Short mmCIF file of N, CA, C and O in Angstrom, two decimals:
data_model
loop_
_atom_site.label_atom_id
_atom_site.label_comp_id
_atom_site.label_asym_id
_atom_site.label_seq_id
_atom_site.Cartn_x
_atom_site.Cartn_y
_atom_site.Cartn_z
N UNK A 24 9.02 0.13 21.58
CA UNK A 24 7.60 0.39 21.53
C UNK A 24 6.82 -0.73 22.21
O UNK A 24 5.88 -0.46 22.95
N UNK A 25 7.22 -1.97 21.95
CA UNK A 25 6.49 -3.10 22.56
C UNK A 25 6.64 -3.10 24.08
O UNK A 25 5.70 -3.46 24.79
N UNK A 26 7.80 -2.72 24.57
CA UNK A 26 8.01 -2.67 26.02
C UNK A 26 7.02 -1.69 26.63
O UNK A 26 6.38 -1.98 27.65
N UNK A 27 6.85 -0.54 26.01
CA UNK A 27 5.90 0.46 26.52
C UNK A 27 4.47 -0.06 26.45
O UNK A 27 3.67 0.16 27.37
N UNK A 28 4.13 -0.75 25.36
CA UNK A 28 2.78 -1.30 25.23
C UNK A 28 2.49 -2.32 26.33
O UNK A 28 1.44 -2.28 26.96
N UNK A 29 3.45 -3.22 26.57
CA UNK A 29 3.26 -4.23 27.61
C UNK A 29 3.21 -3.60 29.00
O UNK A 29 2.42 -4.03 29.84
N UNK A 30 4.01 -2.58 29.22
CA UNK A 30 3.98 -1.89 30.51
C UNK A 30 2.63 -1.19 30.71
O UNK A 30 2.05 -1.23 31.81
N UNK A 31 2.11 -0.58 29.69
CA UNK A 31 0.80 0.06 29.77
C UNK A 31 -0.31 -0.94 30.02
O UNK A 31 -1.21 -0.70 30.83
N UNK A 32 -0.23 -2.09 29.37
CA UNK A 32 -1.23 -3.14 29.58
C UNK A 32 -1.16 -3.69 31.00
O UNK A 32 -2.19 -3.91 31.65
N UNK A 33 0.05 -3.89 31.50
CA UNK A 33 0.22 -4.39 32.87
C UNK A 33 -0.33 -3.38 33.88
O UNK A 33 -0.98 -3.76 34.85
N UNK A 34 -0.09 -2.10 33.63
CA UNK A 34 -0.60 -1.06 34.53
C UNK A 34 -2.12 -1.04 34.52
O UNK A 34 -2.76 -0.88 35.58
N UNK A 35 -2.72 -1.21 33.35
CA UNK A 35 -4.18 -1.24 33.26
C UNK A 35 -4.74 -2.42 34.06
O UNK A 35 -5.70 -2.27 34.82
N UNK A 36 -4.12 -3.59 33.92
CA UNK A 36 -4.59 -4.77 34.65
C UNK A 36 -4.44 -4.59 36.16
O UNK A 36 -5.33 -4.96 36.92
N UNK A 37 -3.30 -4.01 36.58
CA UNK A 37 -3.10 -3.77 38.02
C UNK A 37 -4.15 -2.82 38.58
O UNK A 37 -4.54 -2.92 39.73
N UNK A 38 -4.61 -1.89 37.74
CA UNK A 38 -5.63 -0.92 38.18
C UNK A 38 -7.04 -1.48 38.05
O UNK A 38 -8.01 -0.78 38.32
N UNK A 39 -7.14 -2.75 37.59
CA UNK A 39 -8.46 -3.37 37.46
C UNK A 39 -9.20 -2.94 36.20
O UNK A 39 -10.41 -3.10 36.12
N UNK A 40 -8.48 -2.38 35.24
CA UNK A 40 -9.08 -1.95 33.98
C UNK A 40 -8.79 -2.98 32.90
O UNK A 40 -7.80 -3.71 32.99
N UNK A 41 -9.61 -3.01 31.85
CA UNK A 41 -9.31 -3.94 30.76
C UNK A 41 -8.03 -3.54 30.02
O UNK A 41 -7.67 -2.37 29.99
N UNK A 42 -7.37 -4.51 29.44
CA UNK A 42 -6.12 -4.28 28.71
C UNK A 42 -6.32 -3.24 27.61
O UNK A 42 -5.44 -2.43 27.34
N UNK A 43 -7.49 -3.26 26.98
CA UNK A 43 -7.77 -2.34 25.89
C UNK A 43 -7.70 -0.88 26.31
O UNK A 43 -7.54 0.01 25.49
N UNK A 44 -7.83 -0.62 27.61
CA UNK A 44 -7.81 0.76 28.08
C UNK A 44 -6.40 1.28 28.31
O UNK A 44 -6.21 2.44 28.70
N UNK A 45 -5.39 0.45 28.06
CA UNK A 45 -4.00 0.85 28.28
C UNK A 45 -3.66 2.06 27.43
O UNK A 45 -4.00 2.14 26.26
N UNK A 46 -2.98 3.02 28.05
CA UNK A 46 -2.57 4.25 27.37
C UNK A 46 -1.05 4.28 27.31
O UNK A 46 -0.38 4.57 28.29
N UNK A 47 -0.51 3.97 26.14
CA UNK A 47 0.94 3.91 25.96
C UNK A 47 1.58 5.27 26.21
O UNK A 47 2.70 5.34 26.70
N UNK A 48 0.86 6.33 25.92
CA UNK A 48 1.45 7.66 26.09
C UNK A 48 1.69 7.99 27.56
O UNK A 48 2.48 8.88 27.86
N UNK A 49 1.05 7.27 28.47
CA UNK A 49 1.27 7.53 29.90
C UNK A 49 2.48 6.78 30.45
O UNK A 49 2.88 7.00 31.58
N UNK A 50 3.05 5.89 29.65
CA UNK A 50 4.21 5.11 30.08
C UNK A 50 5.47 5.89 29.73
O UNK A 50 5.62 6.37 28.60
N UNK A 51 6.39 6.03 30.68
CA UNK A 51 7.62 6.78 30.39
C UNK A 51 8.39 6.16 29.22
O UNK A 51 8.34 4.95 29.00
N UNK A 52 9.09 6.99 28.49
CA UNK A 52 9.91 6.50 27.39
C UNK A 52 11.01 5.59 27.91
O UNK A 52 11.52 5.79 29.01
N UNK A 53 11.37 4.60 27.12
CA UNK A 53 12.41 3.64 27.47
C UNK A 53 13.70 4.07 26.80
O UNK A 53 13.71 4.44 25.63
N UNK A 54 14.80 4.01 27.54
CA UNK A 54 16.11 4.27 26.95
C UNK A 54 16.49 3.02 26.18
O UNK A 54 16.97 2.03 26.74
N UNK A 55 16.28 3.05 24.87
CA UNK A 55 16.45 1.87 24.03
C UNK A 55 17.89 1.37 24.06
O UNK A 55 18.13 0.16 24.11
N UNK A 56 18.86 2.27 24.02
CA UNK A 56 20.26 1.85 24.04
C UNK A 56 20.59 1.10 25.33
O UNK A 56 21.27 0.08 25.31
N UNK A 57 20.09 1.61 26.45
CA UNK A 57 20.35 0.95 27.74
C UNK A 57 19.65 -0.40 27.80
O UNK A 57 20.21 -1.38 28.28
N UNK A 58 18.42 -0.46 27.30
CA UNK A 58 17.69 -1.73 27.28
C UNK A 58 18.42 -2.76 26.42
O UNK A 58 18.57 -3.91 26.80
N UNK A 59 18.91 -2.32 25.27
CA UNK A 59 19.65 -3.21 24.39
C UNK A 59 20.92 -3.71 25.07
O UNK A 59 21.25 -4.90 25.02
N UNK A 60 21.64 -2.81 25.75
CA UNK A 60 22.84 -3.21 26.49
C UNK A 60 22.51 -4.26 27.55
O UNK A 60 23.22 -5.25 27.71
N UNK A 61 21.41 -4.03 28.29
CA UNK A 61 21.01 -4.98 29.33
C UNK A 61 20.68 -6.35 28.75
O UNK A 61 21.06 -7.38 29.30
N UNK A 62 19.99 -6.35 27.62
CA UNK A 62 19.64 -7.62 26.98
C UNK A 62 20.89 -8.35 26.49
O UNK A 62 20.98 -9.57 26.62
N UNK A 63 21.84 -7.60 25.96
CA UNK A 63 23.10 -8.22 25.50
C UNK A 63 23.90 -8.79 26.68
O UNK A 63 24.53 -9.83 26.56
N UNK A 64 23.86 -8.09 27.81
CA UNK A 64 24.62 -8.52 28.99
C UNK A 64 24.01 -9.75 29.66
O UNK A 64 24.72 -10.54 30.28
N UNK A 65 22.70 -9.90 29.54
CA UNK A 65 22.01 -10.99 30.21
C UNK A 65 22.06 -12.25 29.35
O UNK A 65 21.67 -12.24 28.19
N UNK A 66 22.50 -13.34 29.92
CA UNK A 66 22.62 -14.59 29.18
C UNK A 66 21.28 -15.29 28.97
O UNK A 66 21.22 -16.34 28.34
N UNK A 67 20.21 -14.71 29.50
CA UNK A 67 18.89 -15.30 29.32
C UNK A 67 18.29 -14.97 27.96
O UNK A 67 17.28 -15.55 27.56
N UNK A 68 18.90 -14.00 27.25
CA UNK A 68 18.34 -13.53 25.98
C UNK A 68 19.30 -13.72 24.82
O UNK A 68 20.51 -13.62 24.97
N UNK A 69 18.72 -13.97 23.66
CA UNK A 69 19.43 -13.91 22.39
C UNK A 69 18.85 -12.68 21.70
O UNK A 69 17.63 -12.56 21.55
N UNK A 70 19.70 -11.76 21.31
CA UNK A 70 19.25 -10.50 20.73
C UNK A 70 19.52 -10.49 19.23
O UNK A 70 20.61 -10.85 18.79
N UNK A 71 18.50 -10.08 18.47
CA UNK A 71 18.64 -9.95 17.02
C UNK A 71 17.99 -8.65 16.57
O UNK A 71 17.07 -8.15 17.22
N UNK A 72 18.46 -8.13 15.45
CA UNK A 72 17.83 -6.93 14.90
C UNK A 72 16.47 -7.32 14.34
O UNK A 72 16.32 -8.38 13.74
N UNK A 73 15.48 -6.47 14.56
CA UNK A 73 14.14 -6.69 14.05
C UNK A 73 14.14 -6.37 12.56
O UNK A 73 14.42 -5.26 12.15
N UNK A 74 13.85 -7.38 11.74
CA UNK A 74 13.89 -7.20 10.29
C UNK A 74 12.89 -6.17 9.81
O UNK A 74 13.09 -5.53 8.79
N UNK A 75 11.80 -5.97 10.53
CA UNK A 75 10.78 -5.02 10.11
C UNK A 75 11.03 -3.61 10.60
O UNK A 75 10.29 -2.69 10.27
N UNK A 76 12.06 -3.41 11.39
CA UNK A 76 12.33 -2.10 11.99
C UNK A 76 13.83 -1.87 12.00
O UNK A 76 14.56 -2.54 12.71
N UNK A 77 14.30 -0.93 11.21
CA UNK A 77 15.74 -0.69 11.08
C UNK A 77 16.41 -0.35 12.41
O UNK A 77 17.57 -0.66 12.63
N UNK A 78 15.67 0.28 13.31
CA UNK A 78 16.25 0.69 14.59
C UNK A 78 15.87 -0.25 15.73
O UNK A 78 16.37 -0.11 16.83
N UNK A 79 15.00 -1.21 15.46
CA UNK A 79 14.50 -2.07 16.52
C UNK A 79 15.28 -3.36 16.66
O UNK A 79 16.14 -3.70 15.86
N UNK A 80 14.99 -4.06 17.73
CA UNK A 80 15.60 -5.36 17.98
C UNK A 80 14.61 -6.23 18.71
O UNK A 80 13.61 -5.74 19.25
N UNK A 81 14.85 -7.51 18.69
CA UNK A 81 14.03 -8.46 19.43
C UNK A 81 14.94 -9.25 20.35
O UNK A 81 16.10 -9.51 20.02
N UNK A 82 14.43 -9.61 21.50
CA UNK A 82 15.19 -10.41 22.46
C UNK A 82 14.36 -11.66 22.76
O UNK A 82 13.22 -11.57 23.21
N UNK A 83 14.94 -12.81 22.47
CA UNK A 83 14.27 -14.10 22.70
C UNK A 83 14.87 -14.75 23.94
O UNK A 83 16.07 -14.66 24.18
N UNK A 84 14.04 -15.42 24.70
CA UNK A 84 14.52 -16.19 25.84
C UNK A 84 15.29 -17.41 25.32
O UNK A 84 14.80 -18.12 24.44
N UNK A 85 16.47 -17.65 25.87
CA UNK A 85 17.31 -18.74 25.39
C UNK A 85 16.77 -20.12 25.74
O UNK A 85 17.06 -21.09 25.06
N UNK A 86 15.98 -20.21 26.82
CA UNK A 86 15.52 -21.53 27.27
C UNK A 86 14.14 -21.91 26.73
O UNK A 86 13.55 -22.89 27.16
N UNK A 87 13.62 -21.14 25.78
CA UNK A 87 12.31 -21.44 25.20
C UNK A 87 12.39 -21.42 23.69
O UNK A 87 13.08 -20.57 23.11
N UNK A 88 11.66 -22.31 23.05
CA UNK A 88 11.68 -22.30 21.58
C UNK A 88 10.98 -21.05 21.05
O UNK A 88 10.00 -20.57 21.64
N UNK A 89 11.49 -20.54 19.97
CA UNK A 89 10.89 -19.38 19.33
C UNK A 89 9.63 -19.82 18.60
O UNK A 89 9.68 -20.71 17.76
N UNK A 90 8.51 -19.19 18.92
CA UNK A 90 7.24 -19.58 18.31
C UNK A 90 6.76 -18.55 17.30
O UNK A 90 5.62 -18.59 16.87
N UNK A 91 7.61 -17.63 16.94
CA UNK A 91 7.23 -16.61 15.97
C UNK A 91 7.40 -17.14 14.56
O UNK A 91 8.30 -17.91 14.27
N UNK A 92 6.52 -16.70 13.69
CA UNK A 92 6.58 -17.11 12.30
C UNK A 92 7.37 -16.06 11.53
O UNK A 92 7.14 -14.86 11.66
N UNK A 93 8.32 -16.52 10.73
CA UNK A 93 9.12 -15.63 9.91
C UNK A 93 8.27 -15.20 8.71
O UNK A 93 7.97 -16.01 7.83
N UNK A 94 7.90 -13.92 8.67
CA UNK A 94 7.02 -13.45 7.59
C UNK A 94 7.72 -13.46 6.23
O UNK A 94 7.07 -13.39 5.20
N UNK A 95 9.04 -13.56 6.24
CA UNK A 95 9.78 -13.59 4.99
C UNK A 95 9.95 -14.99 4.43
O UNK A 95 10.44 -15.17 3.32
N UNK A 96 9.54 -15.99 5.19
CA UNK A 96 9.72 -17.38 4.78
C UNK A 96 8.57 -17.84 3.87
O UNK A 96 7.42 -17.45 4.07
N UNK A 97 8.89 -18.68 2.93
CA UNK A 97 7.86 -19.27 2.06
C UNK A 97 7.17 -20.45 2.75
O UNK A 97 6.14 -20.93 2.28
N UNK A 98 7.72 -20.92 3.85
CA UNK A 98 7.15 -22.05 4.59
C UNK A 98 5.93 -21.58 5.39
O UNK A 98 5.99 -20.59 6.11
N UNK A 99 4.82 -22.28 5.26
CA UNK A 99 3.59 -21.94 5.95
C UNK A 99 3.31 -22.99 7.02
O UNK A 99 2.96 -24.13 6.70
N UNK A 100 3.42 -22.63 8.30
CA UNK A 100 3.21 -23.61 9.37
C UNK A 100 1.74 -23.87 9.69
O UNK A 100 1.43 -24.69 10.53
N UNK A 101 0.83 -23.15 9.04
CA UNK A 101 -0.59 -23.26 9.36
C UNK A 101 -1.32 -24.20 8.41
O UNK A 101 -0.99 -24.31 7.24
N UNK A 102 -2.36 -24.83 8.91
CA UNK A 102 -3.18 -25.75 8.14
C UNK A 102 -4.06 -24.95 7.15
O UNK A 102 -4.48 -23.84 7.46
N UNK A 103 -4.38 -25.52 6.01
CA UNK A 103 -5.25 -24.85 5.04
C UNK A 103 -6.61 -24.46 5.63
O UNK A 103 -7.18 -23.43 5.26
N UNK A 104 -7.11 -25.26 6.58
CA UNK A 104 -8.41 -24.97 7.21
C UNK A 104 -8.37 -23.64 7.97
O UNK A 104 -9.39 -22.94 8.03
N UNK A 105 -7.23 -23.32 8.55
CA UNK A 105 -7.11 -22.05 9.26
C UNK A 105 -7.27 -20.89 8.28
O UNK A 105 -7.99 -19.93 8.55
N UNK A 106 -6.64 -20.99 7.12
CA UNK A 106 -6.73 -19.92 6.12
C UNK A 106 -8.14 -19.82 5.57
O UNK A 106 -8.65 -18.70 5.33
N UNK A 107 -8.82 -20.95 5.40
CA UNK A 107 -10.21 -20.94 4.93
C UNK A 107 -11.10 -20.24 5.95
O UNK A 107 -11.92 -19.39 5.59
N UNK A 108 -10.92 -20.59 7.22
CA UNK A 108 -11.72 -19.95 8.29
C UNK A 108 -11.43 -18.46 8.38
O UNK A 108 -12.36 -17.65 8.56
N UNK A 109 -10.17 -18.09 8.23
CA UNK A 109 -9.80 -16.68 8.30
C UNK A 109 -10.42 -15.91 7.13
O UNK A 109 -10.95 -14.81 7.32
N UNK A 110 -10.38 -16.48 5.94
CA UNK A 110 -10.98 -15.84 4.77
C UNK A 110 -12.49 -15.67 4.97
O UNK A 110 -13.05 -14.62 4.62
N UNK A 111 -13.14 -16.67 5.55
CA UNK A 111 -14.58 -16.57 5.82
C UNK A 111 -14.86 -15.47 6.84
O UNK A 111 -15.81 -14.70 6.70
N UNK A 112 -14.02 -15.39 7.87
CA UNK A 112 -14.19 -14.35 8.89
C UNK A 112 -14.07 -12.97 8.26
O UNK A 112 -14.93 -12.11 8.44
N UNK A 113 -12.99 -12.74 7.51
CA UNK A 113 -12.80 -11.43 6.89
C UNK A 113 -13.92 -11.12 5.90
O UNK A 113 -14.35 -9.97 5.79
N UNK A 114 -14.41 -12.14 5.20
CA UNK A 114 -15.50 -11.93 4.26
C UNK A 114 -16.81 -11.56 4.93
O UNK A 114 -17.69 -10.97 4.32
N UNK A 115 -16.95 -11.90 6.22
CA UNK A 115 -18.18 -11.59 6.95
C UNK A 115 -18.18 -10.20 7.56
O UNK A 115 -19.21 -9.73 8.03
N UNK A 116 -17.04 -9.51 7.54
CA UNK A 116 -16.94 -8.19 8.15
C UNK A 116 -17.46 -7.11 7.21
O UNK A 116 -17.36 -7.22 6.00
N UNK A 117 -17.98 -6.05 7.82
CA UNK A 117 -18.41 -4.90 7.02
C UNK A 117 -18.26 -3.63 7.84
O UNK A 117 -18.16 -3.68 9.06
N UNK A 118 -18.25 -2.51 7.16
CA UNK A 118 -18.18 -1.22 7.83
C UNK A 118 -16.92 -1.06 8.66
O UNK A 118 -15.83 -1.51 8.29
N UNK A 119 -17.08 -0.46 9.82
CA UNK A 119 -15.95 -0.15 10.70
C UNK A 119 -15.24 -1.40 11.21
O UNK A 119 -14.03 -1.38 11.42
N UNK A 120 -15.99 -2.49 11.38
CA UNK A 120 -15.35 -3.71 11.89
C UNK A 120 -14.39 -4.33 10.87
O UNK A 120 -13.56 -5.16 11.20
N UNK A 121 -14.49 -3.91 9.61
CA UNK A 121 -13.59 -4.41 8.57
C UNK A 121 -12.31 -3.58 8.46
O UNK A 121 -11.45 -3.88 7.66
N UNK A 122 -12.19 -2.54 9.27
CA UNK A 122 -11.00 -1.68 9.26
C UNK A 122 -10.02 -2.15 10.33
O UNK A 122 -10.41 -2.39 11.48
N UNK A 123 -8.76 -2.26 9.95
CA UNK A 123 -7.71 -2.71 10.85
C UNK A 123 -6.54 -1.75 10.81
O UNK A 123 -6.34 -1.05 9.81
N UNK A 124 -5.75 -1.71 11.88
CA UNK A 124 -4.55 -0.87 11.88
C UNK A 124 -3.57 -1.34 10.81
O UNK A 124 -3.62 -2.49 10.36
N UNK A 125 -2.66 -0.47 10.43
CA UNK A 125 -1.71 -0.79 9.36
C UNK A 125 -0.60 -1.74 9.81
O UNK A 125 -0.14 -2.56 9.04
N UNK A 126 -0.16 -1.65 11.05
CA UNK A 126 0.96 -2.46 11.52
C UNK A 126 0.56 -3.89 11.83
O UNK A 126 -0.56 -4.17 12.26
N UNK A 127 1.49 -4.83 11.61
CA UNK A 127 1.23 -6.25 11.87
C UNK A 127 0.84 -6.49 13.32
O UNK A 127 -0.13 -7.17 13.62
N UNK A 128 1.62 -5.94 14.23
CA UNK A 128 1.37 -6.18 15.65
C UNK A 128 0.03 -5.59 16.07
O UNK A 128 -0.77 -6.26 16.73
N UNK A 129 -0.22 -4.34 15.69
CA UNK A 129 -1.47 -3.69 16.07
C UNK A 129 -2.68 -4.42 15.48
O UNK A 129 -3.71 -4.55 16.13
N UNK A 130 -2.54 -4.91 14.27
CA UNK A 130 -3.60 -5.69 13.64
C UNK A 130 -3.84 -6.99 14.42
O UNK A 130 -4.98 -7.37 14.67
N UNK A 131 -2.77 -7.64 14.82
CA UNK A 131 -2.88 -8.88 15.58
C UNK A 131 -3.56 -8.64 16.93
O UNK A 131 -4.36 -9.45 17.39
N UNK A 132 -3.27 -7.49 17.56
CA UNK A 132 -3.89 -7.16 18.83
C UNK A 132 -5.41 -7.02 18.65
O UNK A 132 -6.18 -7.55 19.44
N UNK A 133 -5.82 -6.34 17.60
CA UNK A 133 -7.26 -6.18 17.33
C UNK A 133 -7.91 -7.53 17.09
O UNK A 133 -8.97 -7.83 17.64
N UNK A 134 -7.27 -8.38 16.28
CA UNK A 134 -7.84 -9.70 16.01
C UNK A 134 -7.92 -10.54 17.29
O UNK A 134 -8.91 -11.24 17.51
N UNK A 135 -6.90 -10.47 18.13
CA UNK A 135 -6.91 -11.24 19.38
C UNK A 135 -8.02 -10.77 20.32
O UNK A 135 -8.60 -11.58 21.04
N UNK A 136 -8.34 -9.51 20.31
CA UNK A 136 -9.41 -8.98 21.17
C UNK A 136 -10.78 -9.46 20.72
O UNK A 136 -11.69 -9.57 21.52
N UNK A 137 -10.90 -9.70 19.43
CA UNK A 137 -12.20 -10.14 18.88
C UNK A 137 -12.40 -11.61 19.16
O UNK A 137 -13.39 -12.19 19.14
#
């Protein structure tokens, strides 16, 4: 799914349109098994099953540190001030702007656009 989203965003940018206008449904479906095979064959990636998706997987670049936060970990890498600011931001929202998508990634995309 993420591959299609990124491909749609790249196509929108190439066409001179904003990323928000990307239409994932216009991107051809990806053969997930073939993509997984390619990632396993390439030594540039470390492949792991996506804990949030029984059928999904993630591929990390081997030469870069992983900057993703493990949502299952009790360790919080963020400063308390960030959480205070975030709580204030959410508290200031009302109506439609206070509605977010259900998925973590989609929610993060909306927050990043704001």
